[in-house]
Short mmCIF file of C-alpha atoms in Angstrom, two decimals:
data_model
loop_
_atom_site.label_atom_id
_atom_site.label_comp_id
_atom_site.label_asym_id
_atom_site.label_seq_id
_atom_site.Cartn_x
_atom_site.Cartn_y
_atom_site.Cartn_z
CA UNK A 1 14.31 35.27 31.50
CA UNK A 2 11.89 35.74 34.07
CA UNK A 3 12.36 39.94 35.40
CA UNK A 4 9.14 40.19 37.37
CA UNK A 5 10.93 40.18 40.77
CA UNK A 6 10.29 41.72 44.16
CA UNK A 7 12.79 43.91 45.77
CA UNK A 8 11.22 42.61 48.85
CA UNK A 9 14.03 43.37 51.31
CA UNK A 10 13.61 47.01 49.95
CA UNK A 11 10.60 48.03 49.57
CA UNK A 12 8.91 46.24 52.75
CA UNK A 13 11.39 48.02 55.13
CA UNK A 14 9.58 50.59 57.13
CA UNK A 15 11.21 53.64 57.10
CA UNK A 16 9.25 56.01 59.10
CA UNK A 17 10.25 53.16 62.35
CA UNK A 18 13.34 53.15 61.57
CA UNK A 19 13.81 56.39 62.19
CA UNK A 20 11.85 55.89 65.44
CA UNK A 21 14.04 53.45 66.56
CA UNK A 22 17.07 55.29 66.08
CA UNK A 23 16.27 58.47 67.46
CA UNK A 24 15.27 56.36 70.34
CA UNK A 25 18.21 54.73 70.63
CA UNK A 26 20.82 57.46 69.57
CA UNK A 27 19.42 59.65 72.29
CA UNK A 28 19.53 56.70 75.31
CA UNK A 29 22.93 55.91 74.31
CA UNK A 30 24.02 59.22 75.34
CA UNK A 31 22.20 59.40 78.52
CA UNK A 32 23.24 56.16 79.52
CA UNK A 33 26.80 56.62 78.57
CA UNK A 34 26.87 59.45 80.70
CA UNK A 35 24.76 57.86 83.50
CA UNK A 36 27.59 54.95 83.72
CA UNK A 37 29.86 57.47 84.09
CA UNK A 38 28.06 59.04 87.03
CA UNK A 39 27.38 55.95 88.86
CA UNK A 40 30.77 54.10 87.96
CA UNK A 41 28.62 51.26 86.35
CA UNK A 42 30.60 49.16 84.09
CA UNK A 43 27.96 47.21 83.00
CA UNK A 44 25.67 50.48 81.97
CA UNK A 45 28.78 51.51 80.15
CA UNK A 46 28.34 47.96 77.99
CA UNK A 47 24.77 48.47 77.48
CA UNK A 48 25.73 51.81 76.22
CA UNK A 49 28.39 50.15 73.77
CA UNK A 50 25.30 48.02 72.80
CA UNK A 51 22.90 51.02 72.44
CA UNK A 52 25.93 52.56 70.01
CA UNK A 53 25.85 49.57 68.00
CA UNK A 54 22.14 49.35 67.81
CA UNK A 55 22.13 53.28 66.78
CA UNK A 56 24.91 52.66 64.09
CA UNK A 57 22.65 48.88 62.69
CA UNK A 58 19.55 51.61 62.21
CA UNK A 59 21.42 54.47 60.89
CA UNK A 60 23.16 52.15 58.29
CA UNK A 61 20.28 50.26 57.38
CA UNK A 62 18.67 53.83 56.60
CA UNK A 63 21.50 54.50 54.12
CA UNK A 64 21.17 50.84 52.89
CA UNK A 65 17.55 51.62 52.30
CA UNK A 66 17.82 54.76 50.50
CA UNK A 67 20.89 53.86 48.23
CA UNK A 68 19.36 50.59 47.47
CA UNK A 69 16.56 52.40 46.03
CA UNK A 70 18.65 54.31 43.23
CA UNK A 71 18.33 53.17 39.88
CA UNK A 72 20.63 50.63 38.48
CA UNK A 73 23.12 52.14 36.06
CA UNK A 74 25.58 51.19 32.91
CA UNK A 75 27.93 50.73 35.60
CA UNK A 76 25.94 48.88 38.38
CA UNK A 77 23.30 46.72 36.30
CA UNK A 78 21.88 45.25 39.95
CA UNK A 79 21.34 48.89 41.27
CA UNK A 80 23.02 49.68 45.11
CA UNK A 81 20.99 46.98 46.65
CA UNK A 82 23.99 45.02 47.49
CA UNK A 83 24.76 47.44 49.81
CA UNK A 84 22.70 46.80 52.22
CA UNK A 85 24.50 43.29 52.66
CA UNK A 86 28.35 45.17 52.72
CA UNK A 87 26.38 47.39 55.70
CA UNK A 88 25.39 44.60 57.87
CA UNK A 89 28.52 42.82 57.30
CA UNK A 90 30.25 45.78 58.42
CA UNK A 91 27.80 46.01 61.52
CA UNK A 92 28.64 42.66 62.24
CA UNK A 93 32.48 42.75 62.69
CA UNK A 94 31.76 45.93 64.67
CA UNK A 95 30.04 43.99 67.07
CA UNK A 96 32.95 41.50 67.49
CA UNK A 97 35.33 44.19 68.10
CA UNK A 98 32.99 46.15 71.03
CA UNK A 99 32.57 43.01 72.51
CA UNK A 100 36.26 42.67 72.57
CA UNK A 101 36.79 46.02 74.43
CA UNK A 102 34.00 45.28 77.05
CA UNK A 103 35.65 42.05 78.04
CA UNK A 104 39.21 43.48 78.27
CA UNK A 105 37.62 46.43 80.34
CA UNK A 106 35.72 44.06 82.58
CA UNK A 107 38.51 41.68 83.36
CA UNK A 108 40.43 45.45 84.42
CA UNK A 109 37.99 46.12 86.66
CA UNK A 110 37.54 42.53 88.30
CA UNK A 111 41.49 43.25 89.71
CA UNK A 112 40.62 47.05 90.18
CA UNK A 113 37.42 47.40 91.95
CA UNK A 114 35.35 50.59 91.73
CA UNK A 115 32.69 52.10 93.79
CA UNK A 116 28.96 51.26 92.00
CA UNK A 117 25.81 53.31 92.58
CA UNK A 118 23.51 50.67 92.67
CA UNK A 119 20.20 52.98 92.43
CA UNK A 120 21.47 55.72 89.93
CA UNK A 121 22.88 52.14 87.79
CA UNK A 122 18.33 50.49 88.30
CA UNK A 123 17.43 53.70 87.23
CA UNK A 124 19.47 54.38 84.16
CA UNK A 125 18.65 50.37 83.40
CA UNK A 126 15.01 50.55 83.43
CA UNK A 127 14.81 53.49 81.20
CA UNK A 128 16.71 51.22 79.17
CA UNK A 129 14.80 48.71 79.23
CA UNK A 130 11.52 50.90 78.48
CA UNK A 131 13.69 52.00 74.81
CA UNK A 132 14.62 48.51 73.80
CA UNK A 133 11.02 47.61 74.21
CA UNK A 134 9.97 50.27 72.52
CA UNK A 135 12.54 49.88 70.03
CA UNK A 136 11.68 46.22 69.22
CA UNK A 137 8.23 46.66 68.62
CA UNK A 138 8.68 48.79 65.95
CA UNK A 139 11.11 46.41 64.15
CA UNK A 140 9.23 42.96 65.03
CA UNK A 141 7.11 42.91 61.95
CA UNK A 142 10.04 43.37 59.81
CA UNK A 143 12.89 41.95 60.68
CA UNK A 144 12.85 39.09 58.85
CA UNK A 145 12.66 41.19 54.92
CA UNK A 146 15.98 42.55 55.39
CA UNK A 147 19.04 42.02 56.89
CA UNK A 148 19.94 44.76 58.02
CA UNK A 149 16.70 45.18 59.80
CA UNK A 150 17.41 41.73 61.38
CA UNK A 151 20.53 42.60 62.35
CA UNK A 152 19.19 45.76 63.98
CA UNK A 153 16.31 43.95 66.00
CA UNK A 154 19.21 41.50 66.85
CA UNK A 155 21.02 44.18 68.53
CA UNK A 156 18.32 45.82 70.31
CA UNK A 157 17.27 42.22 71.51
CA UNK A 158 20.14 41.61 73.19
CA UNK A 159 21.04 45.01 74.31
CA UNK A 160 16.92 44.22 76.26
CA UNK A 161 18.24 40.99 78.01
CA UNK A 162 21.47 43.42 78.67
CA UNK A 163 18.99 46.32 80.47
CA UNK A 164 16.93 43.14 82.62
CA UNK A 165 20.47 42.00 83.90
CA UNK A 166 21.77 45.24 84.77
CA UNK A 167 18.74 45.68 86.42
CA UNK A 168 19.31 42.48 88.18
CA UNK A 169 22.78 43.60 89.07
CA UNK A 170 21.80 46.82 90.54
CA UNK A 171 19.16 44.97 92.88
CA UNK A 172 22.11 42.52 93.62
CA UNK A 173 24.37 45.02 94.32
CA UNK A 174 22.31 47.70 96.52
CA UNK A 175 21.33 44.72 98.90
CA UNK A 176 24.98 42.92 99.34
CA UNK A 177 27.46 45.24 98.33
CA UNK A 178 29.25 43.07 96.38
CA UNK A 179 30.36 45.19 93.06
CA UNK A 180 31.76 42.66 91.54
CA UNK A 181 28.63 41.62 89.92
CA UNK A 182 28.78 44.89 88.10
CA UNK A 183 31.89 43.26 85.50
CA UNK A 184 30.70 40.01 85.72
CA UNK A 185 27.46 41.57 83.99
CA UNK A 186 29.61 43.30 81.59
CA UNK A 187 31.21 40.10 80.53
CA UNK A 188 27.83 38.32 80.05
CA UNK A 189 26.49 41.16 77.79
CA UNK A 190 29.98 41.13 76.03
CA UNK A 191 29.52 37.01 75.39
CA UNK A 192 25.63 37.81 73.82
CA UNK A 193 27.63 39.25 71.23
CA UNK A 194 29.21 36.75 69.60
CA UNK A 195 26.46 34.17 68.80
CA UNK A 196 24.27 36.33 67.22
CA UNK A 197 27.08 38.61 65.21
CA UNK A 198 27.97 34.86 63.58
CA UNK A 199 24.82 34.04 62.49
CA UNK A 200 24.40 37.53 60.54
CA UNK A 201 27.76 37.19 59.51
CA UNK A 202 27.29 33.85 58.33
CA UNK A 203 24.99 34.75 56.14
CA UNK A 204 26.18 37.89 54.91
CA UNK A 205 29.43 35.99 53.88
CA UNK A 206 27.39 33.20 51.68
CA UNK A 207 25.45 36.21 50.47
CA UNK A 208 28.75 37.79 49.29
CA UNK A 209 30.57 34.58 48.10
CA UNK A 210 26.90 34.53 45.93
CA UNK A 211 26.41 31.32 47.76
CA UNK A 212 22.84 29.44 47.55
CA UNK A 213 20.63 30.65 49.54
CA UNK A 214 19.86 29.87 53.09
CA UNK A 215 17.53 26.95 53.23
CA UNK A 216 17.38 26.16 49.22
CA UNK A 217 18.89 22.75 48.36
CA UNK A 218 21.48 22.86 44.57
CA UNK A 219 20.14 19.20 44.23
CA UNK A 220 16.93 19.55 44.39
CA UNK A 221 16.28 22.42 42.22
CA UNK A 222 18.65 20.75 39.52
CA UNK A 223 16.13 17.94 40.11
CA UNK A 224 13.02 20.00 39.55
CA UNK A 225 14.72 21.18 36.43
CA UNK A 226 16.00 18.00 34.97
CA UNK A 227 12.33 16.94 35.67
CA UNK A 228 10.37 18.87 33.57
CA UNK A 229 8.50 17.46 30.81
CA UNK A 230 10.91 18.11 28.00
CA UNK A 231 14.29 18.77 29.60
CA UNK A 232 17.07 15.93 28.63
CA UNK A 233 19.76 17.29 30.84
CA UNK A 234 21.10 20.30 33.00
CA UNK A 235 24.59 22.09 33.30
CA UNK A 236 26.09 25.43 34.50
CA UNK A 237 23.69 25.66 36.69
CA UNK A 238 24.09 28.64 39.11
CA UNK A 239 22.04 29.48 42.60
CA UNK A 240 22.69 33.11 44.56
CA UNK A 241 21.44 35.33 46.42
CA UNK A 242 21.84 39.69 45.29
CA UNK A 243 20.26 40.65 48.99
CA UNK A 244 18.39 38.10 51.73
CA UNK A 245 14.88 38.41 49.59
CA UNK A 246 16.43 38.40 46.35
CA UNK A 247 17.39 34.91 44.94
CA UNK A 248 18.73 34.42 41.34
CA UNK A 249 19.19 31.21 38.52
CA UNK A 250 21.21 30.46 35.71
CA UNK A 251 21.23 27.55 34.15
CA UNK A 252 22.04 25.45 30.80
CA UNK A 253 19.09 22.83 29.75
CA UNK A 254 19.25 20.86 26.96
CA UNK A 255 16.01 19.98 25.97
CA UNK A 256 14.66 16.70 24.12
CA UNK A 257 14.34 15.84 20.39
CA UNK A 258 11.01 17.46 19.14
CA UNK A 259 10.60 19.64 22.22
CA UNK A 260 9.50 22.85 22.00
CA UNK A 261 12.19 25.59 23.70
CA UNK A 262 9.95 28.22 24.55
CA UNK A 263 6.96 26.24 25.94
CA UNK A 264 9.82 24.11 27.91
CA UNK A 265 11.63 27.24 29.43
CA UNK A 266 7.83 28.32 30.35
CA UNK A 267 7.09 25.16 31.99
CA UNK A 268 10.34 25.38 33.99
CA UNK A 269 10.16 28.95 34.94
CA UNK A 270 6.30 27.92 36.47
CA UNK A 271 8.18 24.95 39.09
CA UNK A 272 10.59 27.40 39.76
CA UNK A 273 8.52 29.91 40.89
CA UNK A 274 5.69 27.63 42.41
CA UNK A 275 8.31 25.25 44.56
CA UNK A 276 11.06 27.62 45.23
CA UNK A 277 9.55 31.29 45.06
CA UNK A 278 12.51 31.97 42.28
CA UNK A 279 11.04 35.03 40.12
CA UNK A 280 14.65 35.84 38.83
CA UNK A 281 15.73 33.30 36.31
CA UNK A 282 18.18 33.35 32.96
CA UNK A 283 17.54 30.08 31.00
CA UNK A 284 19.41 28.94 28.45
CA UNK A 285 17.95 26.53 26.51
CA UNK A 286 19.65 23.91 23.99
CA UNK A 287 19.54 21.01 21.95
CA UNK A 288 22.85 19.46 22.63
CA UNK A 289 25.67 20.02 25.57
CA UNK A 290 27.67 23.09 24.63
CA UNK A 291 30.63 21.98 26.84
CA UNK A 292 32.46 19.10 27.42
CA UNK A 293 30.99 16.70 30.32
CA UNK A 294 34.59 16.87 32.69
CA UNK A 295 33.59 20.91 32.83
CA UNK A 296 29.78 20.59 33.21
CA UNK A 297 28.54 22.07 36.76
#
């Protein structure tokens, strides 16, 4: 077994920006939610539903981060890291339903027409727009170690292309007058939901269903196995993920007649590390098949 693994997704999250970003974030939300209120702006009141999910992706990566880093236990051999994928799941079916309640709000408001202050609506925008910035810079060099980090960065990305049309709107609006474009902005930032909250949903399912791991091929590392100087044949071989940095292997090889195990297992552990960047790995080997071919994986 091979145990010197990285906890990349862990220990490369910067914490100290996180909490930048959120306190950024957490305290724009509220000053735009109350600024959409002020200048009847339906589509500052999505960006603010955008801004609370954004707040909620940093403050539950936080606890991701800081439970993940407990020690495992008799009871939890893996330690809490796992969490962090249950988290951005969670923030990801979130997202689906806020985008459901600014689409059902803006299709009220396209038969109910309200008044829009177009400059209070710019103003409230750009400051907006300054956060996300802000926001993403401080995430950029990490967002792709951890998934909730990514699915933080997501958030405030889109919730940025969310502030530059509302902007847009506004500029629309103070010139024409027509305040329609306010919900058809709101549905537009509702619809940027949905791509992106499958993606990280996607792969926060595979992660749970311990599926392999985004961009690793089941073939060709059986291949690399079955390869090896050494190795006769391989079965029960499993490939899965614990968190987005954290890939894992089990498998069954039987080795050749006259082969030595130990130098084998070596040999194999080495590809696996040098082609596939696999430092976790549980290798049984054996002389002969210890199950019957119809139940060999």
């Amino acid at each position: 077994m091979s145990g010197d693994h990285d906890h990349g997704d862990i220990q490369n999250t910067p914490i100290p920006r996180l909490w930048m970003a959120f306190g950024l974030t957490a305290t724009y939300m509220v000053a735009e939610i109350i600024g959409s209120f002020v200048t009847g702006s339906l589509a500052l009141l999505s960006d603010a539903m955008h801004m609370a999910t954004d707040a909620l992706a940093l403050g539950i990566a936080l606890v991701a981060i800081y439970l993940g880093r407990r020690a495992a236990d008799l009871l939890r051999t893996y330690g809490y890291a796992r969490f962090e994928i249950l988290a951005a799941t969670f923030n990801a079916l979130l997202l689906l339903g806020v985008a459901f309640y600014i689409l059902y709000e803006a299709y009220e408001r396209l038969y109910a027409p309200t008044e829009v202050q177009s400059v209070g609506m710019l103003v409230v925008a750009a400051i907006g727009l300054a956060v996300n910035l802000t926001s993403m810079r401080l995430l950029t060099g990490h967002k792709d170690s951890s998934l909730n980090v990514k699915g933080a960065y997501l958030e405030v990305w889109a919730d940025m292309l969310g502030s530059a049309g509302v902007i847009l709107g506004a500029i629309i609006i103070y010139f024409t007058g027509w305040t329609w474009v306010d919900s058809v902005l709101a549905v537009g930032i509702g619809f940027m939901v949905f791509p992106r909250t499958w993606v990280l949903l996607k792969e926060c399912v595979n992660i749970l269903l311990e599926g392999v791991p985004e961009g690793m091929s089941l073939a060709e590392v059986e291949k690399t196995i079955a390869t090896t100087p050494g190795v006769a044949s391989v079965h029960d071989l499993h490939l899965w993920s614990l968190t987005k940095s954290q890939n894992s292997l089990t498998a069954h090889a039987v080795i050749e007649d006259g082969a030595d195990a130990e130098a084998v297992r070596q040999q194999i552990e080495k590809r696996l590390q040098d082609d596939y960047d696999l430092h976790h790995t549980t290798l049984q080997m054996e002389t002969v098949d210890c199950e019957p071919k119809e139940r060999i994986h």
